[in-house]
XYZ file of C-alpha atoms in Angstrom:
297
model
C 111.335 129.516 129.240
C 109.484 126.790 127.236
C 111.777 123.889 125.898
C 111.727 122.620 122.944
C 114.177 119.752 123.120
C 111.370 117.040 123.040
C 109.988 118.741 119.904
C 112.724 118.924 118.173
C 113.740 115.528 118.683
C 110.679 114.279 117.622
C 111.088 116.899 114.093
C 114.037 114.920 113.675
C 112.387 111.660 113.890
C 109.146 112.527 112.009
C 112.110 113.292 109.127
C 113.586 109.956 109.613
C 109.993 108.219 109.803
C 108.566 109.955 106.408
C 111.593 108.938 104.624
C 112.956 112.869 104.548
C 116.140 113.850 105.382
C 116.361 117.467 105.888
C 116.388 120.332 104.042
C 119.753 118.937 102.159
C 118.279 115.902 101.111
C 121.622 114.688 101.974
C 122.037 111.155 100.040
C 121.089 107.973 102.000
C 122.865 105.105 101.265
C 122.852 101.581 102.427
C 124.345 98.435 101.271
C 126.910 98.106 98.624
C 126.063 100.849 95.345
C 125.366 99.795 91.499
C 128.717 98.272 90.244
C 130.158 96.817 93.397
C 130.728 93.692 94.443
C 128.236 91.612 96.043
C 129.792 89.304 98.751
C 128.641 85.991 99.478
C 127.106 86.059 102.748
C 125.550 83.855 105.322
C 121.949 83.476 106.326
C 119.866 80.824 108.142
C 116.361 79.084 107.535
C 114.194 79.348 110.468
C 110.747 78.193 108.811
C 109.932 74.236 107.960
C 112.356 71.109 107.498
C 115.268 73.300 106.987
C 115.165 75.246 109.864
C 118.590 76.204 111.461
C 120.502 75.128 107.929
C 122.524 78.239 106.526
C 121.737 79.349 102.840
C 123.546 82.083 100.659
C 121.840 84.031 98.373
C 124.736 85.093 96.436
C 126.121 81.600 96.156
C 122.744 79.911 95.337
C 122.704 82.545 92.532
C 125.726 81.650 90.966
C 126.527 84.825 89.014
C 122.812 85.007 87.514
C 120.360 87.663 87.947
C 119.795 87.741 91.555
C 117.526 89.948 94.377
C 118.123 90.380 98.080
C 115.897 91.992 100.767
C 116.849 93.089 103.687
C 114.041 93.848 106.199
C 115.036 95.948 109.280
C 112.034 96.958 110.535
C 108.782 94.690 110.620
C 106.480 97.006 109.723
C 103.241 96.353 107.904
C 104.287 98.655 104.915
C 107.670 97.029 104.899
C 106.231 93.446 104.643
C 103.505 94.680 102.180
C 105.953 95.492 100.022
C 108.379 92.621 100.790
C 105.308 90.400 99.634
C 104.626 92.322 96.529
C 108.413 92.068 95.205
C 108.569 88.440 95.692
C 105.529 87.519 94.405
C 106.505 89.337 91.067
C 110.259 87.670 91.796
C 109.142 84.383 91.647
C 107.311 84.881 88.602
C 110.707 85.229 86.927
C 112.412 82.163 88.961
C 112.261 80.004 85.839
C 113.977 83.057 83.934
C 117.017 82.449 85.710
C 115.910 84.779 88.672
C 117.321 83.856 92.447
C 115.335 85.635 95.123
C 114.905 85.422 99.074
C 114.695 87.696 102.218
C 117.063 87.606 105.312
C 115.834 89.530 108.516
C 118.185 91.330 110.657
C 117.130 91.839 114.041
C 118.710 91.631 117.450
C 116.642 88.479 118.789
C 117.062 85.911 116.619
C 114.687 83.334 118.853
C 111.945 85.954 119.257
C 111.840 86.450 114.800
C 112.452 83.248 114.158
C 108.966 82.397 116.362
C 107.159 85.161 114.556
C 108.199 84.072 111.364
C 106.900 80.196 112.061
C 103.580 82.041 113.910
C 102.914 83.483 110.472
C 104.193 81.038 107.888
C 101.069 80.164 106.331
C 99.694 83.788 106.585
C 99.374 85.710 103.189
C 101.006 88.464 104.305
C 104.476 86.617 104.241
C 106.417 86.270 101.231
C 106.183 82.654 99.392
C 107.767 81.092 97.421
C 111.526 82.183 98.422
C 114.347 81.403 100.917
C 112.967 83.171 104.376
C 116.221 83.738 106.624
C 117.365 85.431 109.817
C 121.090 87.047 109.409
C 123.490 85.863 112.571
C 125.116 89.206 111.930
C 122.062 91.012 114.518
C 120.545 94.442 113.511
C 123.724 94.965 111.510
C 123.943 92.334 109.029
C 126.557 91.246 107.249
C 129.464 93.248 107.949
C 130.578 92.949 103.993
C 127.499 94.904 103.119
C 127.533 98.041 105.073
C 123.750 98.113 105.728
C 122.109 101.146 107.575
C 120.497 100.545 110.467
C 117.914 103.875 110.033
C 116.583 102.004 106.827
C 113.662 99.575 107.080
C 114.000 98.038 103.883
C 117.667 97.431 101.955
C 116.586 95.918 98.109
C 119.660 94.744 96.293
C 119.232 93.620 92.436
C 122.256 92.263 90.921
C 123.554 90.333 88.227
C 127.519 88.303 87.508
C 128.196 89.203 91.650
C 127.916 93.169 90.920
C 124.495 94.950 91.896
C 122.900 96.639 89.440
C 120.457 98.666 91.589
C 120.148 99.588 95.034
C 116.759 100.679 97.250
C 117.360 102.120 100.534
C 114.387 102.594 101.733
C 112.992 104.492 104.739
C 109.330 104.590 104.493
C 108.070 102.246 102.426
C 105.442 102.564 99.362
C 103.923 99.987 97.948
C 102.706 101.930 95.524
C 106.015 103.874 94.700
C 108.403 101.517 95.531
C 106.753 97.980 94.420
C 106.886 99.513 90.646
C 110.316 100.734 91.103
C 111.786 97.763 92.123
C 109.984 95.616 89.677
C 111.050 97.770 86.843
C 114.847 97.147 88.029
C 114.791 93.344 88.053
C 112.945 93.316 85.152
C 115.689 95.332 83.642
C 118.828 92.714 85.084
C 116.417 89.974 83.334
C 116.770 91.828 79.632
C 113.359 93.279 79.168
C 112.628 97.072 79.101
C 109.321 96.754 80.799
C 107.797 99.144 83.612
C 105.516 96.980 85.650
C 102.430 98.722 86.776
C 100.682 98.256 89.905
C 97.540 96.368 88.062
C 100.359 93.505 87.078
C 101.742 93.838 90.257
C 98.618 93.139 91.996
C 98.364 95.675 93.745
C 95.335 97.929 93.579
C 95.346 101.457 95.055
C 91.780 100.682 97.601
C 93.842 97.687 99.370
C 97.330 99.118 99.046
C 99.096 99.930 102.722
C 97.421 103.646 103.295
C 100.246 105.913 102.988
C 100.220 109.707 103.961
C 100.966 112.792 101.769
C 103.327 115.462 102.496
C 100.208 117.661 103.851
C 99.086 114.543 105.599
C 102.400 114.610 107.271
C 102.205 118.517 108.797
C 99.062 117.932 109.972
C 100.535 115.051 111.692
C 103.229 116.875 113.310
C 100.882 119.635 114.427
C 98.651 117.175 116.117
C 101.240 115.267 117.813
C 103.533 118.249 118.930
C 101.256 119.900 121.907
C 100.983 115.963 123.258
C 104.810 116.091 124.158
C 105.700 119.577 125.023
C 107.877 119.597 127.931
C 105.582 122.183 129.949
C 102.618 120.672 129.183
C 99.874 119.834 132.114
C 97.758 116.713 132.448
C 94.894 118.477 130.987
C 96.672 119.571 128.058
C 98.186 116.520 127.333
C 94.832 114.432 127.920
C 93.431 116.988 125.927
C 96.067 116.897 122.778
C 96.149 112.825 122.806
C 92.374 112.489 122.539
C 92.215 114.983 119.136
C 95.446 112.219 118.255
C 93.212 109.115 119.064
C 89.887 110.959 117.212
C 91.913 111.269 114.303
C 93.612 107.767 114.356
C 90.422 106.530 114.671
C 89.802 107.961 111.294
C 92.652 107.638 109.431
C 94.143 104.533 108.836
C 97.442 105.887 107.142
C 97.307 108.042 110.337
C 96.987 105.670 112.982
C 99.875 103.622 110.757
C 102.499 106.482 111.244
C 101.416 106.926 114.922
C 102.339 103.219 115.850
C 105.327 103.994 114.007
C 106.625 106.649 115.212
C 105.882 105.966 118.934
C 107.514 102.599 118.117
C 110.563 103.884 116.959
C 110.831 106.610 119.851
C 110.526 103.680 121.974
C 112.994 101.435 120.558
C 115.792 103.986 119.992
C 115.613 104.175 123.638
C 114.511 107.965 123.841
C 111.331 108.103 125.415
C 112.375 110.008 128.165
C 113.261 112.970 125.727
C 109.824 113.175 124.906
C 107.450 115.303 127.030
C 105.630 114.818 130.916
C 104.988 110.931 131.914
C 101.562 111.427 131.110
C 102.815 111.819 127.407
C 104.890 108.965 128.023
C 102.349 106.339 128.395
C 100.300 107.404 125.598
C 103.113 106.695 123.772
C 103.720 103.175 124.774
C 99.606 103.354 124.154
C 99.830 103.789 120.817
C 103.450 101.464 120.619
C 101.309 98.715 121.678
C 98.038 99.755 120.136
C 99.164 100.857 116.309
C 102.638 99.914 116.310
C 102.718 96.059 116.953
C 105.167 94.529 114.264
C 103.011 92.402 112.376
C 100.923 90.563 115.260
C 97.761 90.643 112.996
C 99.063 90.825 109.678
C 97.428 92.603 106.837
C 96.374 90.303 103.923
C 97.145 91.344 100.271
């Protein structure tokens, strides 16, 4: 009998991955909900003279509009749109607006070199407080941040959030506006940025794929890592993956992706023959690298 443990487990993490959570659509949550508290928390500068100093957000904001994000997963859509909020953030510093961005991650001295690789690249955010959390992958305990997210956004104003963005997959198109609308709402103005003020235009936007984009995706990747599968079927099914990835950059995006995140939940071995394995770790290393040539706006 054919098993279809691998496939399943990789259902469930194509759900995950495309920001879907099942037929339910259960809620996702992470990080403390519109009209809690926001407690002060510690975060420290890696980047520049201040390197190893702590900072808090919430303190440095004093009770004034503020906006936190948490990045969990370097990703380039997650830094794309990390970039695009602050740079819109920063427009409103002299407002009264306090922004910045703490990493969590689980090796503080391996970030911490990334970040100062990149520090004068485009692609990281300017202009703001760049931090590393010594909570790990976790953050701060206070703030009850989910690890499955790769972006947490927290707006908030007088120590109380006033919107929250858990994000799974992130949009620069969908999300950038989103966002922008809700700080621009904790700064008094009823104003709906667009992507055009945002910056962002739809040809150099992160390529993103549709829900279509996403069966297809699925179907391509499924015969690669069935359980039963021989050499020649699995050479066979990763070359039509690698002709279309070759195509498609929103494609060969979600690949890296997903192969990175099968990799670093530590469930490889769940999915398909070893010959499926290593294309895997392939395409980890080939499409998923976590910002080692990073995308300019």
């Amino acid at each position: 009998m054919r098993s279809y443990s691998s496939v399943l487990c990789l259902w469930f993490l194509l759900g995950v991955a495309s920001g879907t959570k099942g037929a339910a659509e259960e809620p996702f949550f992470s990080g403390p909900q519109p009209a809690e508290k926001l407690p002060q928390f510690a975060a420290r500068y890696v980047i520049g003279e201040q390197a190893g100093q702590s900072f808090d957000l919430v303190q440095m904001a004093a009770g004034k509009p503020l906006i936190i994000i948490f990045v969990h997963e370097r990703t380039r859509p997650s830094i794309a749109l990390t970039r695009f909020v602050t740079q819109y953030a920063t427009r409103q510093e002299n407002k009264g607006l306090t922004a910045g961005v703490v990493f969590l991650t689980s090796d503080e001295t391996e970030t911490a070199e990334w970040l100062n690789r990149i520090r004068n690249s485009p692609a990281l955010p300017q202009g703001v407080p760049l931090g590393i959390s010594p909570d790990g992958v976790e953050g701060p305990g206070a703030y009850g941040l989910n690890r499955e997210a790769s972006i947490t956004v927290l707006v908030g104003n007088q120590n109380q959030v006033t919107a929250n963005f858990a994000i799974v997959q992130p949009s620069v198109t969908a999300d950038a506006p989103a966002i922008a609308a809700a700080i621009a709402q904790v700064m008094g103005r009823d104003e709906k940025p667009d992507l055009d003020s945002l910056g962002i235009s739809q040809e150099r936007a992160p390529a993103e794929m549709s829900d279509a984009e996403m069966s297809g995706f699925r179907k391509l990747l499924q015969p690669v890592i069935a359980k039963q599968a021989s050499l020649d079927k699995v050479k066979e099914a990763a070359k039509a993956v690698e002709d279309r990835a070759a195509q498609d950059k929103a494609f060969r995006n979600h690949l890296g992706t997903v192969a990175r995140r099968i990799i670093d939940a530590g469930k490889l071995e769940n999915y398909g023959t070893p010959a499926a394995q290593d294309f895997l770790r392939k395409w980890s290393q080939e499409f998923g690298s976590e910002m080692q040539s990073p995308p300019r706006p």
